[in-house]
Amino acid sequence: MNEKNLRNTAIITSLVGLIILFFVVSNLKIKEREVSSISTDDINNYIKTCGEISERKISKNGHIFLKLKERDASINAVIFNSTAQKIKNEIDPYLIKKYDNVCVYGKVNLYNGNLEIICNKVEFNKNVP
Amino acid sequence: MFLEILFFIFLGITLGIISGLLPGLHVNTIYLLIPLFSAFFIDLNISVYGLITFIISAAITSTIVDFIPSIFLGAPEEATALSVLPGHRLLLQGKGLEALFLTTSGGVFTTLLFFVLTPLLLFILPIIHSLLKFYIAFVLLVICFFMILTEKNKERIFFSVLVFLLSGSLGIITLNSGILPENFVLFPIFTGLFGIPTLLLSLKHKSNIPPQEEVIFNTERKLIFSGSIKAFFASILLGLLPGVGVAQATVLTQELTKKKDPREFLISVGGVNTAVALISILSLYTVKRARSGAAIAIRNLLENFTIYDILLLISVSLISVGISAILTLYIGNKILKFIQKFPYSKISLIILILLFFLCFIFTGLNGILILLVSTSIGIIAPLSKIKRSHSMGVLIIPVILFYLGINF
């Protein structure tokens, strides 16, 4: 085995990795949680949660503040303007209305003593008609 | 998402190369910064898998690149500490690039073994862990006795015990005392135990780097395969036993198989270093424990490590190992040419000053104090011609005491 053999092995190794990655990517999922089960243990964790929009506000800076409700539990979610602009091609978050059923992806954060989700992706809940 | 993950693989490789090349800057230190910048990452709409990919590729790359300062400059980290001596020996024979080639080969082939044998690991790791967990202190004690008895000479056994106990005392005093932050305390300890003694001795002997061979040499495939297989099994042991470092796992495997070829040793050290990083992340799935800085950082991002995450780990590792192996040999070659232009004693002196400077920057005066004490202990081993791995008592003794329920 010499340097050339090692280099060839390294290239093949990388290519095998790329092929596996190509097939794995579509199956990567973030942990889905019910709104009622989100707790302070989840702070800094990335999760997906679904529910109905019970409140919706847009600040002057274009940040979107949502309250997500599921049965008796609720949690705040925020979509920052910069995020909203980036995900506009998939779903325009400014079009989300009260009573819409959505799923949000993001990091759980503690803000002013309350839990909230800083969203980096939003989608309409396909399981709710 | 595919392109995003590829981008983070390249970003991770870049970081891994930087942290691998700079003595003292461990990639774990950089993971500490991730939570601080998480809001920034979210603002950039980076998915959690982007961050995980970044962590894995940085961790894997640094395990390959780490050997450049370890072999060429005598400035190791915990995992590469044992490569200093055989690596230096080859360097002084004009075969520095071969030494790097061997550790890199070990990294690549052990990762390929990991790829092939992951299903087996998923099955056996939880079983071995459940069998071992009540006897960890006992198993560690047996390993330590075994390591000391390999010296086979009364005088050397005496010095081995001395180094083991002194370094253990250093570990007890420094590791949980809060004298330094947890993530920085190992830097002065390992630099002092393994790095500075090598540099001081090369200053004393006024050793120079002889002209280095540029063409690579053929290493028997059998040697690379046997070194990689040993590395793989050694890393299973390491993945399950806290406190046992890459060094012990490798020496133990070499001793058990009764082969002490320095080339095979370097292949095994290179392999164990990479495989341990992989198995520590895999442990998130198999035994639900984080055994490394990378694993802790991933656990903070992802609550449940699933089978798809294992496939992500495998694919990112294969890509990172392949690319970083090629880059390591290229960069290593350039660095070797560069350092040949200067007297090695001057380079050793510059590295010594750099290590003291970095130690002061990262750890302050307390760190310098620990560095001086650990250097005093670390230099006993080469002067007494015993294995430097006895200095790993700095981690093993505190772990044994912890598992015996004795806390300081």
Tab-separated table of C-alpha atoms in Angstrom, chain B residues 109-378:
chain	number	residue	atom	x	y	z
B	109	PHE	CA	-9.326	1.693	7.162
B	110	THR	CA	-10.741	1.633	10.674
B	111	THR	CA	-13.560	3.913	9.492
B	112	LEU	CA	-14.251	1.461	6.646
B	113	LEU	CA	-14.359	-1.369	9.204
B	114	PHE	CA	-16.738	0.712	11.308
B	115	PHE	CA	-18.936	1.149	8.230
B	116	VAL	CA	-19.026	-2.599	7.535
B	117	LEU	CA	-19.386	-3.720	11.163
B	118	THR	CA	-21.867	-1.149	12.494
B	119	PRO	CA	-24.726	-3.718	12.551
B	120	LEU	CA	-22.543	-5.937	14.758
B	121	LEU	CA	-21.717	-2.967	17.024
B	122	LEU	CA	-25.403	-2.111	17.403
B	123	PHE	CA	-25.930	-5.640	18.649
B	124	ILE	CA	-22.885	-6.206	20.900
B	125	LEU	CA	-22.240	-2.781	22.457
B	126	PRO	CA	-25.382	-2.780	24.661
B	127	ILE	CA	-24.672	-6.395	25.747
B	128	ILE	CA	-21.035	-5.734	26.684
B	129	HIS	CA	-22.000	-2.475	28.375
B	130	SER	CA	-24.648	-4.144	30.531
B	131	LEU	CA	-22.152	-6.864	31.530
B	132	LEU	CA	-19.319	-4.435	32.286
B	133	LYS	CA	-21.029	-1.558	33.994
B	134	PHE	CA	-20.926	-3.069	37.502
B	135	TYR	CA	-17.256	-4.056	37.236
B	136	ILE	CA	-15.737	-0.982	35.613
B	137	ALA	CA	-13.409	-0.127	38.543
B	138	PHE	CA	-12.209	-3.732	38.753
B	139	VAL	CA	-11.587	-4.001	34.989
B	140	LEU	CA	-9.671	-0.707	35.020
B	141	LEU	CA	-7.509	-1.914	37.925
B	142	VAL	CA	-6.689	-5.132	36.066
B	143	ILE	CA	-5.741	-3.133	32.958
B	144	CYS	CA	-3.445	-0.875	35.018
B	145	PHE	CA	-1.682	-3.824	36.682
B	146	PHE	CA	-1.284	-5.447	33.298
B	147	MET	CA	0.202	-2.279	31.797
B	148	ILE	CA	2.700	-1.931	34.652
B	149	LEU	CA	3.740	-5.594	34.500
B	150	THR	CA	4.568	-5.263	30.806
B	151	GLU	CA	7.725	-3.376	31.878
B	152	LYS	CA	9.338	-6.713	32.928
B	153	ASN	CA	12.126	-5.199	35.056
B	154	LYS	CA	12.026	-4.302	38.775
B	155	GLU	CA	13.465	-0.830	38.339
B	156	ARG	CA	11.148	-0.005	35.451
B	157	ILE	CA	8.152	-1.423	37.314
B	158	PHE	CA	9.034	0.843	40.255
B	159	PHE	CA	9.164	3.921	38.027
B	160	SER	CA	5.972	2.873	36.250
B	161	VAL	CA	4.118	2.665	39.564
B	162	LEU	CA	5.634	6.009	40.589
B	163	VAL	CA	4.564	7.746	37.364
B	164	PHE	CA	1.125	6.137	37.510
B	165	LEU	CA	0.526	7.245	41.116
B	166	LEU	CA	1.986	10.735	40.648
B	167	SER	CA	-0.076	11.383	37.544
B	168	GLY	CA	-3.134	9.930	39.293
B	169	SER	CA	-2.589	12.355	42.188
B	170	LEU	CA	-2.335	15.179	39.680
B	171	GLY	CA	-5.659	14.067	38.185
B	172	ILE	CA	-7.356	13.877	41.590
B	173	ILE	CA	-6.133	17.362	42.502
B	174	THR	CA	-6.914	19.089	39.211
B	175	LEU	CA	-9.823	17.399	37.418
B	176	ASN	CA	-12.707	18.103	39.765
B	177	SER	CA	-11.228	20.921	41.791
B	178	GLY	CA	-12.570	23.727	39.608
B	179	ILE	CA	-9.028	25.102	39.439
B	180	LEU	CA	-9.625	25.380	35.677
B	181	PRO	CA	-12.787	25.095	33.574
B	182	GLU	CA	-13.542	21.448	32.697
B	183	ASN	CA	-12.921	21.928	28.986
B	184	PHE	CA	-9.501	23.484	29.383
B	185	VAL	CA	-7.959	21.545	32.243
B	186	LEU	CA	-6.759	18.670	30.031
B	187	PHE	CA	-4.729	20.997	27.821
B	188	PRO	CA	-1.944	21.840	30.329
B	189	ILE	CA	-2.069	18.310	31.754
B	190	PHE	CA	-1.502	16.484	28.469
B	191	THR	CA	0.840	19.085	27.057
B	192	GLY	CA	2.946	18.716	30.203
B	193	LEU	CA	2.773	14.932	30.477
B	194	PHE	CA	3.459	14.141	26.832
B	195	GLY	CA	4.354	17.176	24.720
B	196	ILE	CA	6.855	19.292	26.650
B	197	PRO	CA	9.089	16.349	27.744
B	198	THR	CA	9.589	15.349	24.080
B	199	LEU	CA	10.447	18.913	23.125
B	200	LEU	CA	12.808	19.360	26.092
B	201	LEU	CA	14.641	16.142	25.269
B	202	SER	CA	14.990	17.110	21.613
B	203	LEU	CA	16.455	20.439	22.791
B	204	LYS	CA	18.837	18.615	25.119
B	205	HIS	CA	19.985	16.214	22.422
B	206	LYS	CA	20.072	19.001	19.840
B	207	SER	CA	18.331	16.655	17.433
B	208	ASN	CA	17.859	17.823	13.879
B	209	ILE	CA	15.364	16.647	11.338
B	210	PRO	CA	17.327	14.718	8.750
B	211	PRO	CA	16.390	15.040	5.052
B	212	GLN	CA	12.986	13.465	4.665
B	213	GLU	CA	11.979	10.882	2.080
B	214	GLU	CA	9.436	12.368	-0.286
B	215	VAL	CA	8.413	9.247	-2.116
B	216	ILE	CA	6.186	6.914	-0.248
B	217	PHE	CA	7.350	3.539	0.457
B	218	ASN	CA	5.164	0.543	0.304
B	219	THR	CA	3.598	-0.606	3.519
B	220	GLU	CA	2.380	-4.191	3.511
B	221	ARG	CA	-1.398	-4.340	3.204
B	222	LYS	CA	-1.405	-7.080	5.849
B	223	LEU	CA	0.132	-4.674	8.366
B	224	ILE	CA	-2.469	-1.982	7.629
B	225	PHE	CA	-5.342	-4.447	7.900
B	226	SER	CA	-4.103	-6.044	11.122
B	227	GLY	CA	-3.397	-2.612	12.661
B	228	SER	CA	-6.859	-1.397	11.684
B	229	ILE	CA	-8.621	-4.509	12.991
B	230	LYS	CA	-6.805	-4.168	16.329
B	231	ALA	CA	-7.702	-0.492	16.409
B	232	PHE	CA	-11.342	-1.308	15.814
B	233	PHE	CA	-11.578	-3.792	18.688
B	234	ALA	CA	-9.514	-1.552	20.956
B	235	SER	CA	-11.950	1.280	20.310
B	236	ILE	CA	-14.873	-0.931	21.390
B	237	LEU	CA	-13.099	-1.354	24.731
B	238	LEU	CA	-12.483	2.360	24.869
B	239	GLY	CA	-16.055	3.200	23.967
B	240	LEU	CA	-17.266	1.266	26.999
B	241	LEU	CA	-14.616	1.978	29.624
B	242	PRO	CA	-14.465	5.525	30.911
B	243	GLY	CA	-10.978	6.806	31.665
B	244	VAL	CA	-9.188	4.443	29.323
B	245	GLY	CA	-7.567	6.657	26.721
B	246	VAL	CA	-6.711	5.976	23.120
B	247	ALA	CA	-3.182	5.269	24.349
B	248	GLN	CA	-4.136	2.462	26.751
B	249	ALA	CA	-6.544	0.883	24.338
B	250	THR	CA	-3.833	0.704	21.690
B	251	VAL	CA	-1.009	-0.466	23.960
B	252	LEU	CA	-3.245	-3.068	25.532
B	253	THR	CA	-4.260	-4.441	22.175
B	254	GLN	CA	-0.654	-4.512	21.005
B	255	GLU	CA	0.448	-6.276	24.185
B	256	LEU	CA	-2.362	-8.808	24.020
B	257	THR	CA	-1.499	-9.668	20.441
B	258	LYS	CA	2.235	-9.707	21.238
B	259	LYS	CA	3.220	-7.538	18.301
B	260	LYS	CA	5.168	-4.367	18.830
B	261	ASP	CA	5.978	-3.193	15.327
B	262	PRO	CA	6.113	0.626	15.587
B	263	ARG	CA	4.499	0.897	12.140
B	264	GLU	CA	1.571	-1.252	13.151
B	265	PHE	CA	1.416	0.709	16.389
B	266	LEU	CA	1.048	3.995	14.465
B	267	ILE	CA	-1.667	2.470	12.255
B	268	SER	CA	-3.513	1.334	15.381
B	269	VAL	CA	-3.192	4.703	17.158
B	270	GLY	CA	-4.501	6.459	14.046
B	271	GLY	CA	-7.336	3.970	13.768
B	272	VAL	CA	-8.310	4.046	17.432
B	273	ASN	CA	-8.338	7.837	17.446
B	274	THR	CA	-10.913	7.976	14.642
B	275	ALA	CA	-12.922	4.909	15.687
B	276	VAL	CA	-13.283	6.210	19.227
B	277	ALA	CA	-14.823	9.423	17.896
B	278	LEU	CA	-17.258	7.304	15.872
B	279	ILE	CA	-18.131	4.862	18.657
B	280	SER	CA	-18.609	7.649	21.187
B	281	ILE	CA	-21.295	9.125	18.922
B	282	LEU	CA	-22.767	5.693	18.208
B	283	SER	CA	-23.061	5.200	21.992
B	284	LEU	CA	-25.827	7.828	21.900
B	285	TYR	CA	-27.923	5.148	20.204
B	286	THR	CA	-26.557	1.911	21.669
B	287	VAL	CA	-26.141	2.727	25.373
B	288	LYS	CA	-27.770	6.184	25.464
B	289	ARG	CA	-24.584	7.784	26.783
B	290	ALA	CA	-22.452	10.621	25.475
B	291	ARG	CA	-18.770	9.664	25.659
B	292	SER	CA	-17.173	12.669	23.955
B	293	GLY	CA	-17.525	16.402	23.465
B	294	ALA	CA	-18.988	15.799	20.000
B	295	ALA	CA	-21.547	13.334	21.380
B	296	ILE	CA	-22.588	15.803	24.103
B	297	ALA	CA	-23.013	18.572	21.519
B	298	ILE	CA	-25.150	16.270	19.324
B	299	ARG	CA	-27.254	15.142	22.284
B	300	ASN	CA	-28.015	18.785	23.023
B	301	LEU	CA	-29.354	19.219	19.497
B	302	LEU	CA	-31.155	15.948	19.001
B	303	GLU	CA	-33.165	14.305	21.712
B	304	ASN	CA	-33.460	10.884	20.129
B	305	PHE	CA	-30.670	9.401	18.078
B	306	THR	CA	-32.410	7.177	15.512
B	307	ILE	CA	-31.236	4.613	12.972
B	308	TYR	CA	-31.321	7.318	10.273
B	309	ASP	CA	-29.016	9.425	12.406
B	310	ILE	CA	-26.605	6.476	12.498
B	311	LEU	CA	-26.690	6.350	8.700
B	312	LEU	CA	-26.017	10.099	8.672
B	313	LEU	CA	-23.069	9.513	11.048
B	314	ILE	CA	-21.691	6.789	8.774
B	315	SER	CA	-22.070	8.769	5.545
B	316	VAL	CA	-20.632	12.005	6.964
B	317	SER	CA	-17.733	10.063	8.541
B	318	LEU	CA	-16.872	8.332	5.278
B	319	ILE	CA	-16.903	11.615	3.340
B	320	SER	CA	-14.912	13.466	6.031
B	321	VAL	CA	-12.337	10.712	6.500
B	322	GLY	CA	-11.762	10.399	2.750
B	323	ILE	CA	-11.284	14.119	2.162
B	324	SER	CA	-9.297	14.778	5.324
B	325	ALA	CA	-6.939	11.851	4.615
B	326	ILE	CA	-5.980	13.366	1.260
B	327	LEU	CA	-5.644	16.852	2.760
B	328	THR	CA	-3.636	15.594	5.750
B	329	LEU	CA	-0.965	14.008	3.567
B	330	TYR	CA	-0.839	17.114	1.366
B	331	ILE	CA	-0.607	19.569	4.286
B	332	GLY	CA	1.774	17.270	6.181
B	333	ASN	CA	4.113	17.173	3.195
B	334	LYS	CA	4.148	20.983	2.975
B	335	ILE	CA	4.729	21.414	6.716
B	336	LEU	CA	7.513	18.835	6.695
B	337	LYS	CA	9.297	20.670	3.869
B	338	PHE	CA	8.875	23.920	5.758
B	339	ILE	CA	10.258	22.699	9.076
B	340	GLN	CA	13.270	21.053	7.403
B	341	LYS	CA	14.528	24.495	6.436
B	342	PHE	CA	15.053	25.402	10.087
B	343	PRO	CA	17.190	23.791	12.815
B	344	TYR	CA	14.879	21.456	14.700
B	345	SER	CA	16.074	22.726	18.075
B	346	LYS	CA	14.862	26.205	17.083
B	347	ILE	CA	11.502	24.791	15.997
B	348	SER	CA	11.258	22.863	19.283
B	349	LEU	CA	12.028	26.055	21.175
B	350	ILE	CA	9.394	28.008	19.212
B	351	ILE	CA	6.807	25.265	19.809
B	352	LEU	CA	7.729	25.215	23.510
B	353	ILE	CA	7.195	28.970	23.763
B	354	LEU	CA	3.973	28.672	21.707
B	355	LEU	CA	2.626	25.949	24.007
B	356	PHE	CA	3.416	27.999	27.111
B	357	PHE	CA	1.813	31.040	25.473
B	358	LEU	CA	-1.339	29.129	24.444
B	359	CYS	CA	-1.496	27.568	27.885
B	360	PHE	CA	-1.338	31.000	29.489
B	361	ILE	CA	-3.981	32.414	27.110
B	362	PHE	CA	-6.416	29.523	27.612
B	363	THR	CA	-5.760	28.694	31.260
B	364	GLY	CA	-3.868	31.562	32.920
B	365	LEU	CA	-1.357	31.200	35.739
B	366	ASN	CA	-3.151	28.186	37.229
B	367	GLY	CA	-2.725	26.436	33.900
B	368	ILE	CA	0.983	27.273	33.816
B	369	LEU	CA	1.361	25.795	37.315
B	370	ILE	CA	-0.385	22.581	36.203
B	371	LEU	CA	1.779	22.542	33.062
B	372	LEU	CA	4.989	22.715	35.122
B	373	VAL	CA	3.880	19.971	37.515
B	374	SER	CA	2.702	17.671	34.740
B	375	THR	CA	5.937	18.265	32.795
B	376	SER	CA	7.926	17.191	35.879
B	377	ILE	CA	5.913	13.967	36.045
B	378	GLY	CA	5.862	13.435	32.287
